[in-house]
Every structure is written in C-alpha cells, then in structure tokens.
Amino acid sequence: MKKKIGITEVVLRDGNQSLLSTRLKIEDILPIAKNLDEVGYYSIESWGGAVFDSCVRYLNEDPWERLDLLKKAMPKTKQQMLLRGQNLLGYKHYSDEIVSKFIEKSAFHGIDIFRIFDALNVLRNIEHSIKEVKKYGKHAQGTIAFTISPIHSLENWIDLSKKIEDMDSDSLCIKDMSGILSPEFAFELISKLKEEISIPIHLHTHATTGMSNLTNIRAIDAGVDNIDTSISSMSMGYGHSATETIIYLLKEKKIETGIDLESLLEISSYFKKIRENYTEFEGSMKGVDLQMLINQVPGGMLSNLETQLKELQKEHLLNDVIKEIYQVRKDLGYVPLVTPASQIIGAQALSNIVNEARYETLSLEIIDLALGYYGKLPGEIDEGLLSKACENKERIFNRPANELKESFNEYKGNLKEFCKKIDIKDLSSIDEQVLTFILIPYGSEKIFKKMCS
C-alpha cells in the first residue's frame, strides 16, 4: 500500500450547505452521528460556513449547543469548521478582540481543525486567526480560495501557499468552491507545491462541473495528503464527490484510507431517506453545469440564489443573474466567489437584474468591498463603480481590522439593552450569546426568546 490518504466527510456542513441550503436540523443528524464517528474519517466538517447563520435565522437552534451535541455524539473524530478569517462567520470584518474571543469559544466547544480563509486571499486577514488557533493548541489550516481569471496564475498560487506555510499554518487547503479546478492543473499545482512546501496539503473541490472525481484522483497522483468528500446520497450536483466512489478508486490504486466501504452503507441509506424531507430547499440543476467554468458560481451560492428567486417568484431570472454575477465579479477585479464576497456580489447581481439597471442601487456591503473594507481587491476595479462607491464612503488601503474600534464589552452592553428591550432575562454574561448577537444582531431575537422560555 502507498501512503494513507485522509478523508474529510463534509455532509454535515458543506454537503448540507450546497445541496439543502444549510437547512439540515440537528435532530436529523444525531441519529446517525455514532455511525459517522466509527468510520475512521480524518475529520468531519460539522460547523462553520453558513451553519451558524442558518441555525439562528431558520432552524431556531443555538449553534453553540449544536456544536456541543455534535462533539458529544462523535468523540472519536476530529471536528472541523470553516472560518472566514477576520469575517468569522459573518459578512463583515470584526476586530481582533472579537476574532480572538470567537476562536477561544469555538475551541472550547470542540472544534479541532480550523480551516481559515479570506475571500480575497488577503493573508493579513487570516494571520490573526491562525495565531489564535495555534494559541489554543488546535490545528490551523491556512487556505487559498481558488479561482480562474486573467490575473491568477500557477505562480500566484505557489507564492500564496508558501506565505501561508510561513505563517505557521499546520496544513494548506486548496479550496475550489466552484468545481473549476481541472484535473491537470490540480496535478501541476500540487506537484509543484510538494516541492516548495513541507506542510500537508488538503484539497476541497465541488462536483458542479463534473470534474471532481478526476481532479481528486489527479491530486492524489501528485501527492495530496487529504481530500474532502460527501456521503453518496448527499453528493454530486452542487456538492462534492461521493465518499464511497473515492474510497473505491483509491483501493484500486492500492492507496489506504483506513475506511471500510461497508461502514458507509447505513450512513448513505440514512441520508437518502432524510434528504426527502428537504426537497423544497434543493436547487434545480440536474447533472453538471459547464457554464460554471465561465461564471464560476459555487454550489452553495447557486442553491441560495434559487431559493431567493423562488421567494420573489422570479425563478426564470436565474440564468440572467448568473451572467450578471460574472460581470460584477469582473468589475471588482476578479474577486473569488466565496463567502462573504460571493453573497455580496450575488446580491448586487440580483439587484441589477431585478431592477433592470446595473449599479443603480449599491448595497452597503458592495460599497465596502469596492473601497477596501474587506481588503485589497485582486485586480483593478471598474472606474464607474469605484466613483459611485466613493460618493458614500472614503476609500482605505490599510488592514481593514485596524479601522475597527469595537470591543467585546461594548457588545455585552448592547446585548444587555437588547434583552431588556425584548423582555427576556439578561444573556450578556454568556460570552457565546454575546458572539451570537455580534454575528447576527438582527436575527437573534427568536433564538434568544427560545433560550429564555
């Protein structure tokens, strides 16, 4: 047997997010958690990304309690989360103090591996998070958000990866959220990275364009150490390669995973049945979507866009919105389409199409993105868009978090007043609930009332 390849199961987070708009309830996870824990995965991605937001806004669940329940139900397996660097799990930058507090509490509640990325690949936006994760003795996985554009090259990715290693990351993740990483480019990139860096390399790719199986296998040929997969009944489409398929292919190549295919049968059957309860949140895509090679819209973004258009009764505009996303992205210097940039660009594209006028109305987030409040854009911004954004706010060029004066204690006081306003007991002494309030200030009332009932 060749070296062992680690498998990260993503069904509870990104599989859920990409296929079911992150609506999978904890009550539908816990019955199968013991089985997942016995498989022998390298890790299970169970938290982070859009899970926190969905718990509070849609599922009426305390995301911290959800993490506690998952950790208790799967004590043998490392729990992994996706963290947006200085954005945490929100859609704007937070101060270093708040980032530190969030990582402290996430580590305390059971996160073992933090996959840390910045939507713009601005490394000074992930540096503080990596330091804090290491401080608590957890695994810091520095991440590049892969994209294709006239300004991104192989040399660019190699240079970025070397800098991530120099930041004392424990491993590197290549995050291909749109499924646009081709098999041969993956082979070339990882082969060169294996010559240039010494930390383990993890590949995350989606099945949207139909290339994921080949891309994963070529990455393994090049020496990748770990890959992400999702159980077969919650795979492909907007999601990821099937766990069983990859394990079978690796077995044929005499590569060990430590996972017995038989142990996955019951898990797959369980999620096949559970998925039937969430059909209203599924996207319409069948098979593969090769236009993603042009427009690069990630799976989770697509399913959420479709849900929004259904609510507006404008489903017929989906293709127009997808094309507009490409244009908005180009106007913003070819920003990678990953959260929160993908949501910001998607919302602006939706506005442009629904209003039948490009940039007639700019969201606060698109203004901040254009003016440097998320970090330096990869390329040049459209002059017309920049000019309009500058009508509202001053442009900045330094590290965005340096502009922030917000303190944790300030938010504690705000939560105290909020609890009084909605007539519930004071939750401001609970750091976790202060963090919930910080991340989702306008959507937390329902969950807070549930806690106090």
PDB file of N, CA, C and O in Angstrom, residues 1-2 40 73 87 130 148 182 221 266 298 311 384 413 442:
ATOM      1  N   MET A   1       0.836  -1.206   0.000  1.00  0.00           N
ATOM      2  CA  MET A   1       0.000   0.000   0.000  1.00  0.00           C
ATOM      3  C   MET A   1       0.873   1.260   0.000  1.00  0.00           C
ATOM      4  O   MET A   1       1.918   1.295   0.623  1.00  0.00           O
ATOM      5  N   LYS A   2       0.406   2.290  -0.721  1.00  0.00           N
ATOM      6  CA  LYS A   2       1.063   3.587  -0.703  1.00  0.00           C
ATOM      7  C   LYS A   2       0.665   4.314   0.573  1.00  0.00           C
ATOM      8  O   LYS A   2      -0.041   3.791   1.416  1.00  0.00           O
ATOM      9  N   GLY A  40     -13.837   6.278  10.753  1.00  0.00           N
ATOM     10  CA  GLY A  40     -12.393   6.444  10.664  1.00  0.00           C
ATOM     11  C   GLY A  40     -11.979   7.575   9.747  1.00  0.00           C
ATOM     12  O   GLY A  40     -10.890   7.556   9.154  1.00  0.00           O
ATOM     13  N   ALA A  73     -21.595  13.495  20.475  1.00  0.00           N
ATOM     14  CA  ALA A  73     -22.048  12.337  19.701  1.00  0.00           C
ATOM     15  C   ALA A  73     -20.931  11.714  18.869  1.00  0.00           C
ATOM     16  O   ALA A  73     -21.030  10.563  18.462  1.00  0.00           O
ATOM     17  N   ASN A  87     -13.603  37.798   9.024  1.00  0.00           N
ATOM     18  CA  ASN A  87     -15.061  37.848   8.913  1.00  0.00           C
ATOM     19  C   ASN A  87     -15.749  36.853   9.846  1.00  0.00           C
ATOM     20  O   ASN A  87     -16.988  36.893   9.957  1.00  0.00           O
ATOM     21  N   ILE A 130      -5.001  32.514  12.530  1.00  0.00           N
ATOM     22  CA  ILE A 130      -4.057  31.404  12.611  1.00  0.00           C
ATOM     23  C   ILE A 130      -3.303  31.437  13.942  1.00  0.00           C
ATOM     24  O   ILE A 130      -3.152  30.408  14.619  1.00  0.00           O
ATOM     25  N   ILE A 148     -10.226  31.215 -11.213  1.00  0.00           N
ATOM     26  CA  ILE A 148      -9.572  31.352 -12.521  1.00  0.00           C
ATOM     27  C   ILE A 148      -9.912  32.733 -13.060  1.00  0.00           C
ATOM     28  O   ILE A 148     -11.069  33.137 -13.052  1.00  0.00           O
ATOM     29  N   SER A 182      -9.264  22.080 -12.706  1.00  0.00           N
ATOM     30  CA  SER A 182      -9.201  20.954 -13.651  1.00  0.00           C
ATOM     31  C   SER A 182      -8.234  19.888 -13.152  1.00  0.00           C
ATOM     32  O   SER A 182      -7.307  20.184 -12.381  1.00  0.00           O
ATOM     33  N   ASP A 221      -2.514  11.527  -7.230  1.00  0.00           N
ATOM     34  CA  ASP A 221      -1.328  11.136  -8.001  1.00  0.00           C
ATOM     35  C   ASP A 221      -0.167  12.099  -7.750  1.00  0.00           C
ATOM     36  O   ASP A 221       0.996  11.702  -7.764  1.00  0.00           O
ATOM     37  N   GLU A 266     -24.984   2.098   5.675  1.00  0.00           N
ATOM     38  CA  GLU A 266     -26.090   2.558   6.512  1.00  0.00           C
ATOM     39  C   GLU A 266     -26.163   4.089   6.545  1.00  0.00           C
ATOM     40  O   GLU A 266     -27.257   4.670   6.556  1.00  0.00           O
ATOM     41  N   PRO A 298     -20.278  29.182  -7.111  1.00  0.00           N
ATOM     42  CA  PRO A 298     -20.195  27.981  -6.280  1.00  0.00           C
ATOM     43  C   PRO A 298     -21.556  27.392  -5.941  1.00  0.00           C
ATOM     44  O   PRO A 298     -22.582  28.090  -5.972  1.00  0.00           O
ATOM     45  N   GLU A 311     -38.660  32.877  -3.735  1.00  0.00           N
ATOM     46  CA  GLU A 311     -39.415  33.731  -2.815  1.00  0.00           C
ATOM     47  C   GLU A 311     -39.921  34.987  -3.509  1.00  0.00           C
ATOM     48  O   GLU A 311     -40.983  35.515  -3.182  1.00  0.00           O
ATOM     49  N   GLY A 384     -16.279  53.354 -13.038  1.00  0.00           N
ATOM     50  CA  GLY A 384     -17.628  53.850 -12.772  1.00  0.00           C
ATOM     51  C   GLY A 384     -18.163  53.369 -11.439  1.00  0.00           C
ATOM     52  O   GLY A 384     -18.755  54.138 -10.667  1.00  0.00           O
ATOM     53  N   GLY A 413     -22.731  45.176  26.545  1.00  0.00           N
ATOM     54  CA  GLY A 413     -23.680  46.210  26.953  1.00  0.00           C
ATOM     55  C   GLY A 413     -24.846  46.325  25.993  1.00  0.00           C
ATOM     56  O   GLY A 413     -26.003  46.491  26.413  1.00  0.00           O
ATOM     57  N   TYR A 442     -29.529  41.201  13.943  1.00  0.00           N
ATOM     58  CA  TYR A 442     -30.930  41.443  13.578  1.00  0.00           C
ATOM     59  C   TYR A 442     -31.739  40.152  13.400  1.00  0.00           C
ATOM     60  O   TYR A 442     -32.892  40.203  13.022  1.00  0.00           O
TER      61      TYR A 442
END
